[in-house]
XYZ file of C-alpha atoms in Angstrom:
562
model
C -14.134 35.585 -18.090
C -11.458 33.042 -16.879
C -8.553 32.548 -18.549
C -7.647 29.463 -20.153
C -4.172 27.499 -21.064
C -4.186 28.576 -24.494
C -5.413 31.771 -26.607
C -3.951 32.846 -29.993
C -3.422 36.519 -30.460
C -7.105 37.886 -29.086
C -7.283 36.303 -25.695
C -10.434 38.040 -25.202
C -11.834 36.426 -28.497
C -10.602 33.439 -27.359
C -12.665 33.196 -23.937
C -15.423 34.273 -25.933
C -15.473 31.603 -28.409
C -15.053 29.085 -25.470
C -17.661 30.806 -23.697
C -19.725 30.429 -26.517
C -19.474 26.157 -26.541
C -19.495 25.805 -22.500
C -22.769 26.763 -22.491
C -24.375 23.689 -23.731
C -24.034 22.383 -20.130
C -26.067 25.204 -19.103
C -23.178 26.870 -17.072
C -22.902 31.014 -17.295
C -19.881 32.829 -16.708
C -19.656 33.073 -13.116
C -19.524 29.502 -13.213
C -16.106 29.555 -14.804
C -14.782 32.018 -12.184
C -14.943 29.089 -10.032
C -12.517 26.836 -9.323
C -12.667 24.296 -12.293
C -12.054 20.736 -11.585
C -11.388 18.197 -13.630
C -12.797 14.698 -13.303
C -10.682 11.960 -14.841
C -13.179 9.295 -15.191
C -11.653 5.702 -15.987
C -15.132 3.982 -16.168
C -14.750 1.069 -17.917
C -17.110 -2.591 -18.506
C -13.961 -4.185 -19.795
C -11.919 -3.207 -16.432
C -14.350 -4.697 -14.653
C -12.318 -2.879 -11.337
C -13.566 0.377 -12.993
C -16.940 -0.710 -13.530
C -18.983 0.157 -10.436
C -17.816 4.216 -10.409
C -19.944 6.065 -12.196
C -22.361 7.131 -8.722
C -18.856 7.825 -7.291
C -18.014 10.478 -9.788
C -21.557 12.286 -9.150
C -20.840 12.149 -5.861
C -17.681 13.991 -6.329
C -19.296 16.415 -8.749
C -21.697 17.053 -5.470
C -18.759 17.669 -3.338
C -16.681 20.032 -6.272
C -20.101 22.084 -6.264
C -20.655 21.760 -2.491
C -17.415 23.166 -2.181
C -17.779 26.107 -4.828
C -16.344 24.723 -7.793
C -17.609 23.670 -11.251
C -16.883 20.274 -11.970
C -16.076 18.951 -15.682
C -15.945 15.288 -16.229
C -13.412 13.982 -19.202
C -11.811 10.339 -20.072
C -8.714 9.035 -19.611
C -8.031 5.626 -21.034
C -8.846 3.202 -18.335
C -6.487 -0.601 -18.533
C -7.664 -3.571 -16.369
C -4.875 -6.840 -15.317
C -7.731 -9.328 -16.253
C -8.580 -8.056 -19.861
C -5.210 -6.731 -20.990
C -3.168 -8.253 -23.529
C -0.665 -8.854 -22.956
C -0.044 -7.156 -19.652
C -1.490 -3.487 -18.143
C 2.483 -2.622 -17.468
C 2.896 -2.338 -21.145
C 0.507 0.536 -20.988
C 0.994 2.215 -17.661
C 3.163 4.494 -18.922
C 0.498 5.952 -21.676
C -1.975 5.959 -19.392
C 0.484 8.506 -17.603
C 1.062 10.317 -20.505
C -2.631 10.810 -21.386
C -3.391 11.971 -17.785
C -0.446 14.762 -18.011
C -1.483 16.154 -21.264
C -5.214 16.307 -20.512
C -4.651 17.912 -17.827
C -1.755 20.150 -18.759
C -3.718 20.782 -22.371
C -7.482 21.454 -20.568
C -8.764 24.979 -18.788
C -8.780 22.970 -15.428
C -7.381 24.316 -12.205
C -7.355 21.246 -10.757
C -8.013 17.253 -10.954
C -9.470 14.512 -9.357
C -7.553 10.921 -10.168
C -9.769 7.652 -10.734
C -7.829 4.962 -9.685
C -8.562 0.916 -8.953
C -7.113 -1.395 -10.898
C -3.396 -1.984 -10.327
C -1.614 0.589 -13.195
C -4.493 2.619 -13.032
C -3.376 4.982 -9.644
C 0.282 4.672 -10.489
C 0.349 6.152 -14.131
C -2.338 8.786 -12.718
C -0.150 9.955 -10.073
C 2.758 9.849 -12.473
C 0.772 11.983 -14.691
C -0.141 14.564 -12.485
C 3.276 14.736 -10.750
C 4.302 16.540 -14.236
C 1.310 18.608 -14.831
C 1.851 19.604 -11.328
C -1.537 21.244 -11.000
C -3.460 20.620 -7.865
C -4.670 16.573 -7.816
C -5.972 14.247 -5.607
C -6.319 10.335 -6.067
C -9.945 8.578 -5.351
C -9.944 4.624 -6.118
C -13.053 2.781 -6.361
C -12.577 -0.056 -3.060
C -11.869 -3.069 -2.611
C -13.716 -5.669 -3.042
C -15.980 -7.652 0.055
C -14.317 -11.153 1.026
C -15.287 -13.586 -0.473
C -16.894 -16.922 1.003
C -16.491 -20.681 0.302
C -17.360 -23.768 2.667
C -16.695 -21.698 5.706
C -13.224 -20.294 4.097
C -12.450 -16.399 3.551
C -11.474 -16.027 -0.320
C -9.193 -13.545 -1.874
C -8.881 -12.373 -5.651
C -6.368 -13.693 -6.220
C -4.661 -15.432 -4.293
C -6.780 -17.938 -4.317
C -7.716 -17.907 -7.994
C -3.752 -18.841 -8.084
C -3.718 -21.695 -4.967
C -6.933 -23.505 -6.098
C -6.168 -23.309 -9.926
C -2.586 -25.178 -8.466
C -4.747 -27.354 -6.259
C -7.163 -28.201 -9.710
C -4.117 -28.829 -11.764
C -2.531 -31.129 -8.790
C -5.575 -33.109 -8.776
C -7.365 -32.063 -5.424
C -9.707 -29.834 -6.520
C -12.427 -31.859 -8.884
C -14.131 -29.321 -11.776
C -17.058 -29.077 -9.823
C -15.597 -28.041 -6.830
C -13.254 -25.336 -8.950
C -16.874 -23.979 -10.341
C -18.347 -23.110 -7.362
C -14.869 -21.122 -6.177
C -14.721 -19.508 -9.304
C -18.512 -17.803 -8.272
C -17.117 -16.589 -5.112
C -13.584 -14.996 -5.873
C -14.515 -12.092 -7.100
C -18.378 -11.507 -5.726
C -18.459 -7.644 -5.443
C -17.600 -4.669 -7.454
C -14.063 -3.328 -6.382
C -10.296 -4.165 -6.916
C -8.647 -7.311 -5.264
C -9.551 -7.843 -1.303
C -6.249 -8.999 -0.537
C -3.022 -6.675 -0.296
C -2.474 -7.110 -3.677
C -1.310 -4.602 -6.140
C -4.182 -2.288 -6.104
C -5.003 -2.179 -2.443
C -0.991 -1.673 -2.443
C -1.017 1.350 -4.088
C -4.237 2.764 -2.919
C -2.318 1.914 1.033
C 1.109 4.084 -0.649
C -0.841 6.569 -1.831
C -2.416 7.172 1.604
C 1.019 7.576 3.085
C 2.106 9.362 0.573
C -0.517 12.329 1.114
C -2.231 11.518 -2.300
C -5.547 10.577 -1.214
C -7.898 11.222 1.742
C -7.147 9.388 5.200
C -9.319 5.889 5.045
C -9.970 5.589 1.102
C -7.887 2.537 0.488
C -9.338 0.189 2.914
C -12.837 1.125 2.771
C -14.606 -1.624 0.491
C -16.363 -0.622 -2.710
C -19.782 -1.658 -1.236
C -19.950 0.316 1.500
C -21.412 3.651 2.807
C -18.392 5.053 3.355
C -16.758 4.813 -0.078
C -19.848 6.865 -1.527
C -19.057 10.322 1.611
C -15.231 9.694 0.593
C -16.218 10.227 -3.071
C -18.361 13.862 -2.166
C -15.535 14.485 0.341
C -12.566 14.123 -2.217
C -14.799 16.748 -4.523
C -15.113 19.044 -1.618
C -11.026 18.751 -0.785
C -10.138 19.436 -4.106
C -11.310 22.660 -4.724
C -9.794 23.599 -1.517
C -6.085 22.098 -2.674
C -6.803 24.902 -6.001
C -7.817 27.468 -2.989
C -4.225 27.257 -1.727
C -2.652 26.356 -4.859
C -1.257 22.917 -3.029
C 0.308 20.700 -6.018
C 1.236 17.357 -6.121
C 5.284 18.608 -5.775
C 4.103 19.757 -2.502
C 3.066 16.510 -1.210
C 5.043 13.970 -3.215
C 8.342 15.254 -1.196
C 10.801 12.705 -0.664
C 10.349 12.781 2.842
C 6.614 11.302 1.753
C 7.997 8.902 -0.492
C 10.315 7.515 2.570
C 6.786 7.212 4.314
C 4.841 5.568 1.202
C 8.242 2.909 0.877
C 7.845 2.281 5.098
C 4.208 1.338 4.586
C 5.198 -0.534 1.895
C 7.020 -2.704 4.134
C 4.877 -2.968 6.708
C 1.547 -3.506 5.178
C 3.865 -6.758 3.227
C 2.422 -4.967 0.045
C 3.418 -5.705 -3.737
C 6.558 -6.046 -4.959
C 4.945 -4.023 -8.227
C 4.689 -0.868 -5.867
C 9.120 -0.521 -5.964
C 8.637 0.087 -9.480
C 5.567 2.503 -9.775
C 6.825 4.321 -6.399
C 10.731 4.797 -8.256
C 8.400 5.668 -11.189
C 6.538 8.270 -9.651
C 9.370 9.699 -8.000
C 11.826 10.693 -10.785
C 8.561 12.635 -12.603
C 9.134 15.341 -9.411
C 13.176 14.480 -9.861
C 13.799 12.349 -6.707
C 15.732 9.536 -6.983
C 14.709 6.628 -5.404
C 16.670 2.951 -5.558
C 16.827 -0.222 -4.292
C 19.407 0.320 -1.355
C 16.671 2.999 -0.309
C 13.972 0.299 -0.307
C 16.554 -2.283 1.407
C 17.191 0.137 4.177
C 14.216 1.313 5.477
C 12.697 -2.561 4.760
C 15.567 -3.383 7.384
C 14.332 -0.637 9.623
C 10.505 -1.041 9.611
C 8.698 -3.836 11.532
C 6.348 -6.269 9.588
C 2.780 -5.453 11.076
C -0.249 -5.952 9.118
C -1.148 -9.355 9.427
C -2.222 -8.844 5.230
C -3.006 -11.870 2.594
C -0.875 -13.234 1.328
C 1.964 -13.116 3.219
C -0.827 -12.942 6.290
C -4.503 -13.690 7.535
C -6.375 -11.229 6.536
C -7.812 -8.850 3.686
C -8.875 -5.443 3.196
C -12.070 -5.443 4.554
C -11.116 -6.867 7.766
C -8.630 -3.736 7.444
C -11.519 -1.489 6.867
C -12.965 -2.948 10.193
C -9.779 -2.110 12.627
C -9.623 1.146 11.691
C -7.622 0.993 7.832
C -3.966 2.714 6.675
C -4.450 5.323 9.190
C -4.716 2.929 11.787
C -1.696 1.512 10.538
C 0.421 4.760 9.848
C -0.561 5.465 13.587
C 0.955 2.377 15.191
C 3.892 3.433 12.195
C 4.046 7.322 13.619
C 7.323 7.100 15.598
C 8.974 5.762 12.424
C 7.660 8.093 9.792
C 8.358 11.598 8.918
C 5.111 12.887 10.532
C 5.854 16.705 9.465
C 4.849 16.557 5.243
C 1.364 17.982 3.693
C -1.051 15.788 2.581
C -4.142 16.554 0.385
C -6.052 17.479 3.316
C -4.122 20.442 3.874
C -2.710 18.966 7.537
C -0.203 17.352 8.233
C 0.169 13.204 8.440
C 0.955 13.968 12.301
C -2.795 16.257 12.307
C -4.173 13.677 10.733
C -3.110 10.848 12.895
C -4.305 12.902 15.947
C -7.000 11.262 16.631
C -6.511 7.918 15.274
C -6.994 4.802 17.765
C -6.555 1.281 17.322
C -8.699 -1.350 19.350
C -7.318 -3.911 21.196
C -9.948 -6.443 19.597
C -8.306 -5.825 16.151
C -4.676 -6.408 17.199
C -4.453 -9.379 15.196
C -5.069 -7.565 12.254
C -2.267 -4.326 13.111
C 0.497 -5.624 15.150
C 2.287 -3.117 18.180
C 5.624 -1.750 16.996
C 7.135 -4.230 19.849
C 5.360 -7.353 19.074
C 4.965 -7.120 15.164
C 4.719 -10.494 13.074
C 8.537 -10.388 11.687
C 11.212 -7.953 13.210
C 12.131 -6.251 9.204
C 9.594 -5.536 6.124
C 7.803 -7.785 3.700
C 10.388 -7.085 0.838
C 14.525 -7.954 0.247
C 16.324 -6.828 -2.409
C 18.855 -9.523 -3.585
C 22.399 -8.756 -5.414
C 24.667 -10.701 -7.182
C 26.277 -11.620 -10.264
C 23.260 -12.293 -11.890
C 21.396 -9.260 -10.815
C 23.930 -6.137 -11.108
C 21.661 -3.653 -10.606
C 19.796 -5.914 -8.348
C 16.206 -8.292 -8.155
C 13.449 -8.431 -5.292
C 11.276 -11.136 -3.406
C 9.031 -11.234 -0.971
C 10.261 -13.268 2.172
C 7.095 -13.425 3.609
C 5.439 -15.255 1.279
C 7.845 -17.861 0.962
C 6.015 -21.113 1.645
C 8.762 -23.673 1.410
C 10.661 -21.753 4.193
C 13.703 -24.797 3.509
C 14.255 -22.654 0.168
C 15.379 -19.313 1.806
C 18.835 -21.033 1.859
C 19.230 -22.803 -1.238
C 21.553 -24.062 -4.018
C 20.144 -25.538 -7.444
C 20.489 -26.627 -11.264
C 19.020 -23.916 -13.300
C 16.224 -25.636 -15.620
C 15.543 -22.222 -18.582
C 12.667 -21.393 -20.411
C 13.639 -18.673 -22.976
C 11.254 -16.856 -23.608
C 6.780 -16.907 -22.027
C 5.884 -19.276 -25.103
C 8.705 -21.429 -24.323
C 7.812 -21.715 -20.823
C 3.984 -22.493 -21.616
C 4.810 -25.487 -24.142
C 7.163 -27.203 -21.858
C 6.477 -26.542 -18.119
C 3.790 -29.263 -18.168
C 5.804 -31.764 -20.339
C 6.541 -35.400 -18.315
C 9.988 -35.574 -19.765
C 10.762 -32.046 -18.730
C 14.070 -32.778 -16.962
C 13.305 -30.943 -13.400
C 13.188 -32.034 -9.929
C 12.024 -29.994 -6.605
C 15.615 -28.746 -6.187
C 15.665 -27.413 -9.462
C 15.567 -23.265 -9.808
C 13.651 -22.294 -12.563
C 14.554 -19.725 -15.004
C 12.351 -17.569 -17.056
C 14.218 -15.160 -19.463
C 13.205 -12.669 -22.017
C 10.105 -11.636 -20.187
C 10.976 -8.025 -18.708
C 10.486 -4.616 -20.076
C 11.992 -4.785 -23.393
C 11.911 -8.667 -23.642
C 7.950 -9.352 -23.471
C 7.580 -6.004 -23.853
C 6.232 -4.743 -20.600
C 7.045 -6.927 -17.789
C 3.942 -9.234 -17.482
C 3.443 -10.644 -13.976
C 4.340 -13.770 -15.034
C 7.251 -14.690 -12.578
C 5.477 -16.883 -10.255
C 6.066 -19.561 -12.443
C 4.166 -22.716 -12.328
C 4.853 -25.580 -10.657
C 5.763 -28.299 -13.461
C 2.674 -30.492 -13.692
C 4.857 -34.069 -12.646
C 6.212 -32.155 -9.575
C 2.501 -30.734 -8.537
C 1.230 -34.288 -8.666
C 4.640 -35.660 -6.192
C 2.859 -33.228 -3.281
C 5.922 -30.138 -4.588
C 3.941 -26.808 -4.013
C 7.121 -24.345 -3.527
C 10.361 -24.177 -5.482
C 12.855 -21.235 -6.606
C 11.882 -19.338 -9.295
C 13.463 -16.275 -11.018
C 13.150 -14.013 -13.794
C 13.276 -10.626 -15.535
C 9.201 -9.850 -15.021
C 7.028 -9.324 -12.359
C 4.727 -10.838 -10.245
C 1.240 -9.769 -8.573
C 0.635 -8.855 -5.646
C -1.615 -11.478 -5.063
C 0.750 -13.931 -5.551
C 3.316 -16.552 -3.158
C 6.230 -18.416 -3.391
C 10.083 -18.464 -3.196
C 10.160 -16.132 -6.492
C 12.621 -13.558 -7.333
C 11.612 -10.950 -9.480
C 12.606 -7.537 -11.568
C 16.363 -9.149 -11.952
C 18.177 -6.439 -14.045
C 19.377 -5.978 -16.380
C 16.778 -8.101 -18.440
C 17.714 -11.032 -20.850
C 16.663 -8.895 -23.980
C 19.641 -6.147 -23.105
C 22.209 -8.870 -22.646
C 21.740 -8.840 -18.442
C 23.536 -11.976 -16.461
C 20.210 -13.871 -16.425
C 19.979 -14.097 -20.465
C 23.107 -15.985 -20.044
C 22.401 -18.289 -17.997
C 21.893 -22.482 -19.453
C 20.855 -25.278 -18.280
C 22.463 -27.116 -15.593
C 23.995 -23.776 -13.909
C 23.899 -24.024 -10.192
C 22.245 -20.635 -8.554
C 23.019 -19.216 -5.473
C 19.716 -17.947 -3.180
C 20.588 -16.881 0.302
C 17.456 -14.259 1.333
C 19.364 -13.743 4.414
C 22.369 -12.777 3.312
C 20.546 -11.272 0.242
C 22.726 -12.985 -2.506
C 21.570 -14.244 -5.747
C 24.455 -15.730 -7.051
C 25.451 -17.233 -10.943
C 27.959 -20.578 -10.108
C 29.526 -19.566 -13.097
C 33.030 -17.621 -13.740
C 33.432 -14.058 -15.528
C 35.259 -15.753 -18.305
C 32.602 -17.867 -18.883
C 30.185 -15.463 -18.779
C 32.130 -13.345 -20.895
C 32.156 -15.855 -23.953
C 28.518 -16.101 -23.562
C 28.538 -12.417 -23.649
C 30.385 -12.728 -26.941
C 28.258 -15.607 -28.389
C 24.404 -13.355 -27.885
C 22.696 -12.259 -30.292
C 20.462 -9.871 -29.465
C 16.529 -10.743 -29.470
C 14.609 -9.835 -33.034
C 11.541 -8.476 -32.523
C 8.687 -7.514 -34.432
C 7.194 -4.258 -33.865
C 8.157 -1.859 -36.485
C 5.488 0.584 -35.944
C 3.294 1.897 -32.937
C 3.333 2.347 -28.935
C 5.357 -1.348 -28.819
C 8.121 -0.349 -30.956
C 8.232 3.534 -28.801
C 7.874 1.331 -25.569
C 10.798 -0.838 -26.136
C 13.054 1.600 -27.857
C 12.655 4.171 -24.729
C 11.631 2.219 -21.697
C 14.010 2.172 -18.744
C 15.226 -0.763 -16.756
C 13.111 -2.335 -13.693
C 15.708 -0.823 -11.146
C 14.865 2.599 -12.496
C 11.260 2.345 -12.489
C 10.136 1.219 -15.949
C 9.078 4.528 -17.344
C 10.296 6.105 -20.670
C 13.388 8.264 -20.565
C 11.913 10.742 -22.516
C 9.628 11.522 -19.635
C 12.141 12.449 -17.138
C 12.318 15.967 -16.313
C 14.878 18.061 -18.127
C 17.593 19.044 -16.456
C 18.423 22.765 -15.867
């Protein structure tokens, strides 16, 4: 009989007792001298990304038997951004955690990751980097475009530019109605490079998943023979004993941050890749991402910062099309879950010239450096992000202006809208107390909305900063993940009304007009934020969660040092 993790005294009583409850599935024993895979399945109506998967994990049950394994389906909790309160970041991290111990705690050899939604891939891949038994990562699609009048929509980029659009008075609720029916018409994640198709695109380059899966839309053919295909590669991965510390190398996660920058993907995926990392103890930081955003030519032509979404993508050939035109700049030489290397499995990748619109050449790419820039200053020591790219007032990539702070998400809500609110288009807007500790969990609530008076003057772009994140789906001159947060006494908890801020994305400065001595009798009039949560996951999140600059997981999950 096979031997499981765990057997007290008699580990031949042991496998007979087990033995003894398997067979209720109607396996025998030589089914358990098979390689036994583990299905994590994150099916879920209320993550409504997760919805549609259920034929996907019996095809990969077909492919784990195909193969010669026995496949074993078991739940992980599954979180979704639209239905979360009051953000999916707060629970990434247990979502990791339950992945790690069910697979470290079941008799699996190996595992098969359900990803989609936006934390969903992330915490799975941080969970199986410490369990460290074979894995591989399938995600349910993308969604198909949707349509509108003749227009390509995107979840959600659009949900964000029409809602502005509705509130400005140009949309009429009629009109709004009929979008709403088409942003989001097909099972799948968001269509545009958003969060989750970010991550799905990383995970590619990072060796994680099989060539293809992150472009290929949830509706088509092709997702269903990925799904038996990822069953079939994952009992060869247990075959060789290949783990995720032999893929997840640094030299990958140098790959996974170039795509990054290429693809213009979400500013989210800095935090879940530094995340990921320091579970196999690699150290990844901003000056990392800086540098090889410098390096690497912009060249999917990707909503939002572009034209098109993911199943355009799909159509000119997906991330290995894009890792191909990417191959001279990438270290080609690291395993990936199909047992080859990323330069055998680019062999025989082509692009065609009729989707060169979509995936730029190397020498004629749509911007010269990557679609992220991290930004340092006195008000972000250990340093913020934004998106050039999807900067739409470009007059604001150079800009100085009076800082006009909302304290805290609820103080932001009651006033933003307010006609007395004291703001003009030059203003920089400041949202504090919303990052990791602060909210707790970082909501993606940092593209902050365009005051309701300016909306209605014809403003549609301004600066905005804060301590919290932003989706992927969103646009805008807004700087995000400044560290240290407000709630840990960080520069940008310090900051008042009236303070004149510093943005130069060229340069990258984010600067605080304000002396140290000023700043230091702030320092010495804060009082530190009461919260609360005496009790639960929120009190263990904030007490042990680390800094946006570090990746946002707990320190208690780090490995140990030797």
């Amino acid at each position: 009989m096979k031997k499981s993790n765990a057997s007290y005294g008699d580990e031949a009583f042991s496998e007979f007792l087990k033995m003894a409850f398997r067979r209720h599935l109607g396996h025998d024993e030589e089914d358990y001298e098979k390689p036994v895979i583990g299905i994590s399945n994150t099916f879920s109506e209320v993550n409504r990304c997760h919805s549609h998967i259920q034929p996907m994990v019996e095809a990969i049950k077909q492919g784990v038997i195909m193969e010669g394994g026995t496949p074993l389906e078991f739940p992980i909790m599954s979180v979704g951004e639209m239905f979360t309160s009051p953000t999916t970041m707060l629970y990434r991290n247990l979502v990791a955690m339950d992945t790690e111990e069910m697979i470290t705690a079941q008799p699996i050899d190996g595992t098969v990751l359900i990803g989609g939604c936006d934390k969903m891939a992330p915490a799975q891949l941080m969970g199986a980097a410490s369990a460290d038994k074979p894995a591989i990562l399938f995600t349910g699609g993308p969604m198909n475009n949707g349509k509108y009048k003749g227009k390509t929509l995107g979840a959600c980029s659009d949900c964000r530019f029409y809602w502005q659009e509705y509130k400005a008075g140009t949309v009429d609720e009629k009109e709004i109605n009929e979008i709403n029916k088409q942003l989001a018409p097909t099972a799948g994640h968001c269509m545009v490079m958003g969060s989750a198709s970010t991550i799905a695109a990383c995970s590619e380059a990072l060796g994680m998943m099989l060539p293809g899966g992150a472009a290929a839309p949830a509706t088509v053919n092709e997702r269903m023979h990925m799904a038996r295909e990822t069953g079939r590669e994952i009992v060869r991965l247990v075959k060789k004993n290949i783990k995720p510390s032999d893929i997840m190398t640094k030299e990958a996660f140098e790959n996974a941050i170039r795509l990054l920058m290429a693809i213009g993907g979400s500013t989210n995926t800095v935090i879940h890749l530094t995340a990921m990392a320091k579970r196999l103890g690699i150290t990844l930081n901003l000056d990392q991402f800086e540098k090889i955003s410098k390096e690497t030519p912009f060249i999917a032509n990707m909503r939002p910062a572009g034209k098109y979404q993911m199943e355009d993508l799909y159509h000119a050939g997906g991330i290995p099309a894009v890792l191909k035109e990417l191959e001279p700049l990438l270290n080609v030489n690291e395993m990936t879950v199909t047992g080859k290397t990323m330069k055998e499995n680019l062999s025989s990748v082509t692009i065609e010239e009729v989707y060169r619109d979509i995936i730029k050449p190397l020498d004629n790419p749509l911007h010269a450096d990557g679609g992220i820039a991290v930004l340092r200053g006195n008000l972000s020591p250990s340093g913020s992000i934004i998106k050039p790219k999807a900067v739409i007032d470009k007059t604001l990539m150079k800009h100085k202006g009076e800082a006009v702070v909302f304290t805290s998400l609820e103080d932001m809500e009651a006033r933003i809208n307010d006609p007395d609110l004291e703001v003009t288009k030059d203003s920089v807007l400041v949202l504090q107390n919303a990052g990791p500790v602060g909210a707790p969990g970082m909501p993606e609530a940092g593209m902050i909305p365009i005051p309701g008076k300016l909306l209605k003057q014809g403003v549609r772009d301004m600066v905005r900063l804060s301590d919290c994140r932003m989706s992927g789906t969103a646009f805008g001159t807004v700087i995000l993940h400044v560290a240290p947060e407000a709630a840990v006494c960080g520069p940008i908890g310090l900051i008042e009304d009236g303070d004149i801020i510093e943005l130069d994305i060229e340069n990258r400065i984010l600067n605080l007009d304000v002396s140290d001595e000023v700043l230091e009798k702030r320092k010495q009039g804060w009082q530190k934020p009461e919260f609360d949560d005496e009790r639960g996951y929120k009190w263990l999140y904030r007490k042990h969660v680390l800094q946006a600059d570090e990746g946002c997981d707990f320190d208690f999950m780090l490995p140990t040092k030797s």
